[in-house]
XYZ file of N, CA and C in Angstrom:
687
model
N 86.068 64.246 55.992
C 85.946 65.326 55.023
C 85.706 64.803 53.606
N 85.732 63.583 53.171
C 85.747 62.907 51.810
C 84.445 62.888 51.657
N 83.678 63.339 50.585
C 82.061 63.744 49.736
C 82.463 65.079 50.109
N 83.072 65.948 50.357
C 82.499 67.233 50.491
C 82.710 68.005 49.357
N 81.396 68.709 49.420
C 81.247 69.447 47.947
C 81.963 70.470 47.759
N 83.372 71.065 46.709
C 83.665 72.411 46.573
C 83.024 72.162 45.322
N 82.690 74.098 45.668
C 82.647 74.668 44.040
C 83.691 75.853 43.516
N 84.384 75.306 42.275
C 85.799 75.864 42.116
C 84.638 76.983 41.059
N 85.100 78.102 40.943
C 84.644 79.727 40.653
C 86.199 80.397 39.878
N 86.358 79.855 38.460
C 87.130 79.945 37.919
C 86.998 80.089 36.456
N 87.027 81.573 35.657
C 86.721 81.392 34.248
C 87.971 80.875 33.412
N 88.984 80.469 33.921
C 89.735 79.782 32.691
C 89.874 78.044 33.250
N 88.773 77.702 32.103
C 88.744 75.852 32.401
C 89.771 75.335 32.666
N 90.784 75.583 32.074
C 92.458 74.261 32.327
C 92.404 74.345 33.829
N 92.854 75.752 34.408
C 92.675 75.851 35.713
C 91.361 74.696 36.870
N 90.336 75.281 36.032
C 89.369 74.373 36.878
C 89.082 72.840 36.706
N 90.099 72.744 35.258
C 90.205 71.180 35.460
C 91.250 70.274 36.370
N 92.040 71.274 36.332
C 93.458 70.745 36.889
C 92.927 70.720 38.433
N 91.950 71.705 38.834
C 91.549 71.431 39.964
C 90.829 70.269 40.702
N 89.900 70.092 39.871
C 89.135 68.571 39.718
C 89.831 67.989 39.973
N 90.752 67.370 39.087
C 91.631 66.389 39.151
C 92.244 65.996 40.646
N 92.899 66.816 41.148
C 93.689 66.811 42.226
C 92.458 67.014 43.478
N 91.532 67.304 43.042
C 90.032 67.232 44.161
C 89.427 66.044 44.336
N 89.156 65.362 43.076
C 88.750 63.916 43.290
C 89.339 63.098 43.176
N 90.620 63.009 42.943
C 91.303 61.742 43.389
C 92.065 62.503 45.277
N 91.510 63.353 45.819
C 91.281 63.188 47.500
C 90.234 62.954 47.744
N 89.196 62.708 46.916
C 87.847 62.048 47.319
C 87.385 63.452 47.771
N 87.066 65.008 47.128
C 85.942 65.408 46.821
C 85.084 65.222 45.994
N 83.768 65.988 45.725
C 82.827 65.943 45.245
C 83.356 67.566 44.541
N 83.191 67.996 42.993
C 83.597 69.338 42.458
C 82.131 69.686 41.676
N 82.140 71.298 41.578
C 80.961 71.802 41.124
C 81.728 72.749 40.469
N 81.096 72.939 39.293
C 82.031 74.518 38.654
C 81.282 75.530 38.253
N 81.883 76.620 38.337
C 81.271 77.516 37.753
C 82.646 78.402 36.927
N 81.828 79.070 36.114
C 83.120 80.504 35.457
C 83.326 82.078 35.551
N 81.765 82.345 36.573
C 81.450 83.606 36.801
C 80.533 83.448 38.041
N 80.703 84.861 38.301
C 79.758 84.884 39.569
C 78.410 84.726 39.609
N 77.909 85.185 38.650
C 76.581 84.506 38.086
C 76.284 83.009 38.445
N 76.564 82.245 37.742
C 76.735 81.008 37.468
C 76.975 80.614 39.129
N 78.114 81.183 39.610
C 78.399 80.723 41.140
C 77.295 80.923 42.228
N 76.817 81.789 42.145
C 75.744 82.263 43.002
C 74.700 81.233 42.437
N 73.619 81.103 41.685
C 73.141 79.786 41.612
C 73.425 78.954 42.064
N 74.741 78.069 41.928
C 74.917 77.224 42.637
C 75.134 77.006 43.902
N 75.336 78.124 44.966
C 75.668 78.235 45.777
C 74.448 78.332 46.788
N 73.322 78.660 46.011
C 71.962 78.891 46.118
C 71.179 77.384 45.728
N 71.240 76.854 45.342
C 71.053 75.134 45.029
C 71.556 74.368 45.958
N 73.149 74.033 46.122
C 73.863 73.321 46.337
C 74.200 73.436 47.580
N 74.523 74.788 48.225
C 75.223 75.298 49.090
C 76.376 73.866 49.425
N 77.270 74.425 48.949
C 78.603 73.636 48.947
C 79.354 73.651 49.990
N 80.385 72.907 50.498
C 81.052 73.067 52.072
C 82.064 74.063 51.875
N 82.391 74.197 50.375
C 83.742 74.972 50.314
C 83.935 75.751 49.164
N 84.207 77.139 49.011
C 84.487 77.655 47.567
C 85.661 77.929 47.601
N 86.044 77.985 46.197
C 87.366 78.227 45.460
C 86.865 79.151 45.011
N 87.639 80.490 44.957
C 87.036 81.726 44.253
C 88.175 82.981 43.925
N 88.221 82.255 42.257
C 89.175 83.139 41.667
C 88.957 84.981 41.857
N 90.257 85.628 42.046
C 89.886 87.234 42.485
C 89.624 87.736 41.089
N 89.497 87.124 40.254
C 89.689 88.151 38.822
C 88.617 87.235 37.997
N 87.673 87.885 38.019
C 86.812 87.152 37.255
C 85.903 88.278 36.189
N 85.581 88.042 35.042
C 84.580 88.903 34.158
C 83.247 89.080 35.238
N 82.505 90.610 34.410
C 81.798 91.355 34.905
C 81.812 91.356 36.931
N 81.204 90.609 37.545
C 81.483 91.141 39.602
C 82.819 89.790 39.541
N 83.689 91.099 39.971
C 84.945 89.984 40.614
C 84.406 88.774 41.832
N 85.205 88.416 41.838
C 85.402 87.011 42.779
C 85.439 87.898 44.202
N 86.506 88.820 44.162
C 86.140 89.780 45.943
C 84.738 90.331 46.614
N 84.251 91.003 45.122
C 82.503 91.433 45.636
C 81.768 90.194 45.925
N 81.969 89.008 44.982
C 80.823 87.485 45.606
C 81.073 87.746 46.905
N 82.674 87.404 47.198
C 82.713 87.089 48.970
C 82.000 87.924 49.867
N 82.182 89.329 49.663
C 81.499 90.176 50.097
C 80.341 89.873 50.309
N 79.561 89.831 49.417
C 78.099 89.289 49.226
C 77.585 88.477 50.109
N 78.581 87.347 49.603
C 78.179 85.897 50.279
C 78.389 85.617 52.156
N 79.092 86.588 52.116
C 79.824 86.835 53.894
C 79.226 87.848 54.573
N 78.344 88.605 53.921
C 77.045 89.208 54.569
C 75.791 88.912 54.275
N 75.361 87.391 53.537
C 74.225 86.784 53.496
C 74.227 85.235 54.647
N 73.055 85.602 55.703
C 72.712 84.938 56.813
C 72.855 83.719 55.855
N 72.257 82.892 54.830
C 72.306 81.789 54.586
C 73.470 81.291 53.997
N 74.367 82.034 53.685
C 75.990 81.986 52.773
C 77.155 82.142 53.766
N 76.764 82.904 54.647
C 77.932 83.546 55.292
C 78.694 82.495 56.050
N 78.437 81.433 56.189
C 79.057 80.228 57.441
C 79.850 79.344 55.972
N 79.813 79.732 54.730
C 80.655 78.928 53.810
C 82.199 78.972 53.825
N 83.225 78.312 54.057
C 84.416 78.783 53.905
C 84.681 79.239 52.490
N 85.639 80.315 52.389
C 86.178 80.847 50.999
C 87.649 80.858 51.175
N 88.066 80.352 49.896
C 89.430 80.296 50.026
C 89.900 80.912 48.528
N 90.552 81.833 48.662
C 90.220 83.204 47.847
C 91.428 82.577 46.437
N 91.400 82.366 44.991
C 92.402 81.876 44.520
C 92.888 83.107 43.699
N 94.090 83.832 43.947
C 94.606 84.783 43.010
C 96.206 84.909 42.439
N 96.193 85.746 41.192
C 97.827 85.390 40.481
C 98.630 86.546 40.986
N 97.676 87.541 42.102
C 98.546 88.695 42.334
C 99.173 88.142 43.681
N 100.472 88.225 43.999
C 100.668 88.264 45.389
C 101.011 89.338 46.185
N 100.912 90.442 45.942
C 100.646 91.398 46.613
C 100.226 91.204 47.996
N 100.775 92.461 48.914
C 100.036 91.783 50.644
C 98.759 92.854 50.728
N 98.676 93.438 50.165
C 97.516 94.307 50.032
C 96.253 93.196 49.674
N 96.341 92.912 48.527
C 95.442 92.273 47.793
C 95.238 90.625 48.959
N 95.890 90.143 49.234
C 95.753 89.139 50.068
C 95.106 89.692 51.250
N 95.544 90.662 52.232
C 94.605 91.091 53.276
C 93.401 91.932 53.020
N 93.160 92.385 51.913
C 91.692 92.830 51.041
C 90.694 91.402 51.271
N 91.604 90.803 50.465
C 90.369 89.159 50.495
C 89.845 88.397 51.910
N 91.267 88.554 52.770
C 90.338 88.558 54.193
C 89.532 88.817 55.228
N 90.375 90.269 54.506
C 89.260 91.469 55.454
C 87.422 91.318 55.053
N 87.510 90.869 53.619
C 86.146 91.027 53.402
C 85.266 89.467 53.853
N 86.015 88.494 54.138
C 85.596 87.527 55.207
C 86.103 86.321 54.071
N 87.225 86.090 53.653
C 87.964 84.804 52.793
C 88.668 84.360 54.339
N 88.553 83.268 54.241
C 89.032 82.419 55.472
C 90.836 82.261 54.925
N 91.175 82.020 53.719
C 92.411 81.809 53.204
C 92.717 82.161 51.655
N 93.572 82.473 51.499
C 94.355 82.788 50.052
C 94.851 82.280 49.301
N 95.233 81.686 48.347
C 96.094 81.069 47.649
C 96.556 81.426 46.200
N 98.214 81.541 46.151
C 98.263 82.255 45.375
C 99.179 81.706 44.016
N 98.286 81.692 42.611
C 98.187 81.319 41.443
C 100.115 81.669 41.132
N 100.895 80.504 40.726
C 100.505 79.339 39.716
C 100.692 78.583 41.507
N 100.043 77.193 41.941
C 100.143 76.453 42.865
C 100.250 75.088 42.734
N 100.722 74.528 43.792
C 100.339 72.613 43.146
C 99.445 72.296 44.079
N 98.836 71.365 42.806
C 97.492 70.428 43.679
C 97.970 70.122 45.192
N 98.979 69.667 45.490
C 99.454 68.874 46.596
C 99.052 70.331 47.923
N 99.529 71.511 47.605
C 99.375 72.246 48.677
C 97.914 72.751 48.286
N 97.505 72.764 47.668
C 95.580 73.778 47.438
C 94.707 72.650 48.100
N 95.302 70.736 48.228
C 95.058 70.024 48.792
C 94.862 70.221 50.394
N 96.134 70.257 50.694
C 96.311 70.763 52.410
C 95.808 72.341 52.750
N 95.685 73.019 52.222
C 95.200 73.974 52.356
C 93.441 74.294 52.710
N 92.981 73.293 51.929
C 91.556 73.043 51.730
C 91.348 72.369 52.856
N 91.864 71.293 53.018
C 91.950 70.239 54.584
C 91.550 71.481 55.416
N 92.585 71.914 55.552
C 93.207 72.818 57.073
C 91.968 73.740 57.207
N 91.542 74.763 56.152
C 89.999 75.596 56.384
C 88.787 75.066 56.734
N 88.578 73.633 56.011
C 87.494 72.677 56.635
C 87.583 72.426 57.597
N 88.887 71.792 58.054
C 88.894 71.106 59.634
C 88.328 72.396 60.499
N 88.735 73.921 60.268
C 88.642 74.787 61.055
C 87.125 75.331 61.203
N 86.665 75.104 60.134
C 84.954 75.182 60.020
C 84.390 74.240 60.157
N 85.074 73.091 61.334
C 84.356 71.931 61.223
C 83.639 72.370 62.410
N 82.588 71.525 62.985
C 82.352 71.088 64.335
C 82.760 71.572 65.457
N 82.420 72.284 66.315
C 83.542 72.000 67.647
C 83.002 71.054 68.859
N 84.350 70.554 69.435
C 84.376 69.423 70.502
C 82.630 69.972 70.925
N 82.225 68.838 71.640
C 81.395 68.289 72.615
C 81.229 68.864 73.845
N 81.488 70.155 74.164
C 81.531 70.756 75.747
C 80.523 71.669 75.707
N 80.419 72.133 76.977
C 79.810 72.983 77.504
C 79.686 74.458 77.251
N 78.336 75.183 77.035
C 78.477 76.426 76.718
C 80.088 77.064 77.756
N 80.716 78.630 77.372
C 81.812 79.190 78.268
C 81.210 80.515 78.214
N 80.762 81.370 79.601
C 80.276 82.298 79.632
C 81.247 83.234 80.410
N 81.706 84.644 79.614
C 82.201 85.519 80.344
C 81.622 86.755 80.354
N 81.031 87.332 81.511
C 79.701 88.067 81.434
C 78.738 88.117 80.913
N 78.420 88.362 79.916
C 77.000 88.806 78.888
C 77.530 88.223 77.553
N 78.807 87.598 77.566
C 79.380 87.112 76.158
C 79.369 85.413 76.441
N 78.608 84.838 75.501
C 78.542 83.233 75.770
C 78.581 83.071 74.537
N 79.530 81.731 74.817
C 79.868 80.939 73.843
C 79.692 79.143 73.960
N 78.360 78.827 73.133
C 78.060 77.215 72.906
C 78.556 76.191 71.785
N 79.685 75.714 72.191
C 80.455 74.723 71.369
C 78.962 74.031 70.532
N 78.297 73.766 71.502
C 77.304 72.833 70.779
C 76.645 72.892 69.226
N 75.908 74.237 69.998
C 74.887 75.126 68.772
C 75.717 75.786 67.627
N 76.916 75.600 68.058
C 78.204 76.694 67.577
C 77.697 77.837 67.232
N 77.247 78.705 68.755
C 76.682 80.333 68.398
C 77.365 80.799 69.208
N 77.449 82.178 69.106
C 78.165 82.698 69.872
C 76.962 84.083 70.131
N 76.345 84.509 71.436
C 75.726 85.217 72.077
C 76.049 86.544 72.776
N 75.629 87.936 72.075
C 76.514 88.933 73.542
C 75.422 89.797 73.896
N 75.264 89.777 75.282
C 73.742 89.988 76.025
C 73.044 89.536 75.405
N 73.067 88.311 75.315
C 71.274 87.243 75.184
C 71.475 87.679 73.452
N 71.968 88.841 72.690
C 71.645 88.555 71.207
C 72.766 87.786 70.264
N 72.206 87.430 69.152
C 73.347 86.628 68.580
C 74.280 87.675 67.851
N 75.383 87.132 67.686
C 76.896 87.739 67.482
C 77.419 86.803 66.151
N 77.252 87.806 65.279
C 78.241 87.564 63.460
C 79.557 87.427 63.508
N 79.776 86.198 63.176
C 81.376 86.222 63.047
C 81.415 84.891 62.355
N 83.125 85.023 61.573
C 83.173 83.647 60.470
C 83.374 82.556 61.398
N 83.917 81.463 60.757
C 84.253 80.340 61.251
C 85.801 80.264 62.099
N 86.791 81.476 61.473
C 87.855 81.366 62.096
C 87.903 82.331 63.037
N 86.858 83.450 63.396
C 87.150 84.304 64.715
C 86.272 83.324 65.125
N 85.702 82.429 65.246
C 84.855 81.798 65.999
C 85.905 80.394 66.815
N 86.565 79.910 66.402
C 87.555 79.011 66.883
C 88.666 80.209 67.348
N 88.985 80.936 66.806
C 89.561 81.916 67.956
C 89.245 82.485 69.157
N 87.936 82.446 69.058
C 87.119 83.280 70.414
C 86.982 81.769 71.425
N 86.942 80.704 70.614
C 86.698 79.607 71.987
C 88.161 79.429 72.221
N 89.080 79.371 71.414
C 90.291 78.778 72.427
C 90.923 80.106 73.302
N 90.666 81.440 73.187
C 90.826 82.417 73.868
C 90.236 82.442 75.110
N 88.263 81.725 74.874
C 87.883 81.883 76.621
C 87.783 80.480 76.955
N 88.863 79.621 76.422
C 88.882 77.954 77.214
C 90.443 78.409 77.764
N 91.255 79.362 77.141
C 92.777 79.807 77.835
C 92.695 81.194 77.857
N 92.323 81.551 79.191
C 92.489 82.718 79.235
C 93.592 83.215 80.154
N 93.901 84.764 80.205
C 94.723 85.223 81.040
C 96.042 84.768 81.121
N 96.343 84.100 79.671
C 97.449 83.905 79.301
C 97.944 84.648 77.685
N 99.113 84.890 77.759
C 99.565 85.595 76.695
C 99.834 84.511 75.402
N 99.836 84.478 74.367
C 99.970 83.755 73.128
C 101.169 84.482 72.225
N 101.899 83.512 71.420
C 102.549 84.695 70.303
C 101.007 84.456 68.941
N 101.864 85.722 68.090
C 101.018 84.658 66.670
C 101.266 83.225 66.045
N 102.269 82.628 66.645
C 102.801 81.638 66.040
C 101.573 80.397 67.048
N 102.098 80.789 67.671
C 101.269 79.917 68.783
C 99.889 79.887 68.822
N 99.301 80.550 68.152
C 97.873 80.890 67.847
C 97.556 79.918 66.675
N 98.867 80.560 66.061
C 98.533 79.755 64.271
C 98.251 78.095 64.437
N 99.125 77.645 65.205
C 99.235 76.147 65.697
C 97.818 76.039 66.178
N 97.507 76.607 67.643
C 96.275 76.014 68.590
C 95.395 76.143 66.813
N 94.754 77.444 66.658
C 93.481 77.887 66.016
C 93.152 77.320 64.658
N 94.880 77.484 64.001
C 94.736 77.078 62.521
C 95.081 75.659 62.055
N 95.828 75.166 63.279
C 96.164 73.411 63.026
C 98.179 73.794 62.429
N 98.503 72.723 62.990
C 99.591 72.121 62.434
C 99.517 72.399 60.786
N 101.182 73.007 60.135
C 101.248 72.562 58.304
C 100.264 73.272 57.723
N 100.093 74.357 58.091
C 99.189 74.891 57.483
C 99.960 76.445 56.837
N 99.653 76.738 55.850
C 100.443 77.560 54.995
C 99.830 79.634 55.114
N 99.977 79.470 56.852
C 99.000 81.134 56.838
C 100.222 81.513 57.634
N 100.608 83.272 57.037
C 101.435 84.003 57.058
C 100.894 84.380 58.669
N 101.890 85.022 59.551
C 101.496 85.301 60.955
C 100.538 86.508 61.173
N 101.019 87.291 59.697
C 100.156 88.449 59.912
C 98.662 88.352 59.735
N 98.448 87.047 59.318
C 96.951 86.782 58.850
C 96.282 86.788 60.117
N 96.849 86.544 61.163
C 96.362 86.684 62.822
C 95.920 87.980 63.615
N 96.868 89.093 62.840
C 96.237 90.491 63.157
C 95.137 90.669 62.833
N 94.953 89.739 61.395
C 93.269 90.679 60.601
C 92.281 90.169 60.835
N 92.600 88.703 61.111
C 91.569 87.739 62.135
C 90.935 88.230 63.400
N 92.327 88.564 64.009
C 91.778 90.124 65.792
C 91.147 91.040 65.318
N 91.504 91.605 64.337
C 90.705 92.629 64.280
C 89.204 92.557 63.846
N 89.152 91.583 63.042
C 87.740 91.119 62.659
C 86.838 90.213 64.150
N 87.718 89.357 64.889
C 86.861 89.263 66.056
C 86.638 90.207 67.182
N 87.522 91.336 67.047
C 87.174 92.478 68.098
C 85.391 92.891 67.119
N 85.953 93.658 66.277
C 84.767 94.148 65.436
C 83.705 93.161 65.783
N 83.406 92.241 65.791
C 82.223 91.166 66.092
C 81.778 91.175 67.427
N 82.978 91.747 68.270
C 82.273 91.610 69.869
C 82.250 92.988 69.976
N 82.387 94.001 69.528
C 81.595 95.243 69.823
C 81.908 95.610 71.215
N 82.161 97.299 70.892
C 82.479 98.004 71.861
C 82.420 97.400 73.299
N 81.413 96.655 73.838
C 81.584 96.199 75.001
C 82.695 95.001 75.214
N 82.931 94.530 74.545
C 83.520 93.526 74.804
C 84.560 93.054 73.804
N 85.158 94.080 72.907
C 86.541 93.750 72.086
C 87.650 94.162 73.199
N 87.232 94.597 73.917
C 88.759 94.939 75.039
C 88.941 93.623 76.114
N 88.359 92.555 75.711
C 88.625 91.177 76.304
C 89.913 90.926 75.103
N 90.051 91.163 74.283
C 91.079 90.120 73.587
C 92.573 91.777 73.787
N 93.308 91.551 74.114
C 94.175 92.085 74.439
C 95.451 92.359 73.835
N 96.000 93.131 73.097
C 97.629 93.592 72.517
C 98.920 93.341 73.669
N 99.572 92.141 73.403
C 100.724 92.249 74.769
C 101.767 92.786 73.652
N 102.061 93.670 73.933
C 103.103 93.724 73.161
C 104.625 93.412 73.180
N 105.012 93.180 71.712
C 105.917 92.209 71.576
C 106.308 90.579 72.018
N 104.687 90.310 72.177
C 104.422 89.231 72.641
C 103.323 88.763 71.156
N 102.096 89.497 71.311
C 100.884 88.719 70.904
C 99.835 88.945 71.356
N 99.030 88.036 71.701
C 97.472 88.749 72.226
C 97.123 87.501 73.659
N 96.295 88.045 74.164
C 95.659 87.330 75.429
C 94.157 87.739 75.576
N 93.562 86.677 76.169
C 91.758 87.019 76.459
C 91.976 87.317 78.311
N 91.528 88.588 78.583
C 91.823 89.184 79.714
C 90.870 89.357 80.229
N 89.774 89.604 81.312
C 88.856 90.192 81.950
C 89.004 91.228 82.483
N 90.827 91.253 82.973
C 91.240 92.480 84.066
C 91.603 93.334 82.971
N 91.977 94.569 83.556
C 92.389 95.763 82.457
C 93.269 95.816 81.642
């Protein structure tokens, strides 16, 4: 993960210096911007592996970019890791719902916006070396990392997408959220359990009426990838 480019999306500099700092001495590469303006250019140049993207920004907030950027075919595969001073649970599941992979919430230390950043990359990294996994008309190729339903391609981020493969590599077994958080999100990683509901709900929405009733509600359990009813 060391060269990888973020671009921190932050109009008050101390902030985006303090970020630097604690970015390149882990051996990133930092790009800045102070507005969405400015960000979008670069994002359009550069296309960076990772944004930092303050929620409160002059003239289009930091929530509409994501928006934007998470329904543009050439943007949308970027991780966002949403940076805000509200902690509100509203405002935190707003930023996911609109496709922020993670949250983080202002004042923070380098040491955790560090591991935090790790943990969303690793999850938008690559996946293993195997074989397409086909369950009916829904295929999924580790390789190409696409995901297919009847022969067309299927929109979804980087984290319903590592959810949907470890669901049809274990299926017909029940999960808690905790246990999810571990397989999907990695070990030490700082995501609340409920962040797992909005994740389901965003990979049902992606597999569409035919095929969101594969991922399953056990209740008082968690969820399971089912074929049977």
């Amino acid at each position: 993960m060391v060269g990888k480019n973020i671009l921190i999306v932050d109009d008050e500099a101390p902030i985006r210096e303090m970020i630097v700092v604690a970015l390149e001495m882990a051996g990133y590469e930092c790009l800045e911007a102070e507005n969405t303006g400015q960000a979008h250019a670069i994002i359009v140049d550069r296309k960076p592996d990772l944004i930092l993207l303050d929620w409160m920004l002059p003239g289009t907030s930091g929530i509409e970019l994501a928006r934007r950027l998470k329904r543009d075919e050439l943007t949308g595969d970027i991780p966002i890791i949403m940076l805000t001073a509200k902690g509100e649970e509203d405002n935190k599941i707003q930023g996911l719902e609109v496709g922020a992979d993670d949250y983080i919430t202002k004042p923070f230390s380098p040491r955790e916006l560090v591991a935090r950043l790790k943990a969303v990359l690793r999850r938008a990294g690559p996946a293993d070396n195997e074989g397409p996994i086909e369950v009916g008309g829904l295929l999924l190729d580790p390789i190409s990392h696409r995901v297919t339903i009847d022969g067309k391609p299927a929109e979804m981020g980087p984290t319903e997408y590592r959810l949907l493969q470890f669901f049809m590599t274990h299926q017909e077994r029940a999960y808690t959220r905790g246990q999810l958080l571990d397989q999907v999100w990695g070990g030490n990683v700082y995501v609340e359990e409920r962040t797992v509901d909005v994740h389901i709900r965003r990979l049902r929405k992606a597999l569409g009426e035919a095929y969101e009733n594969l991922v399953q509600t056990v209740r008082g359990t968690g969820y399971r990838f089912s074929t049977k009813g």
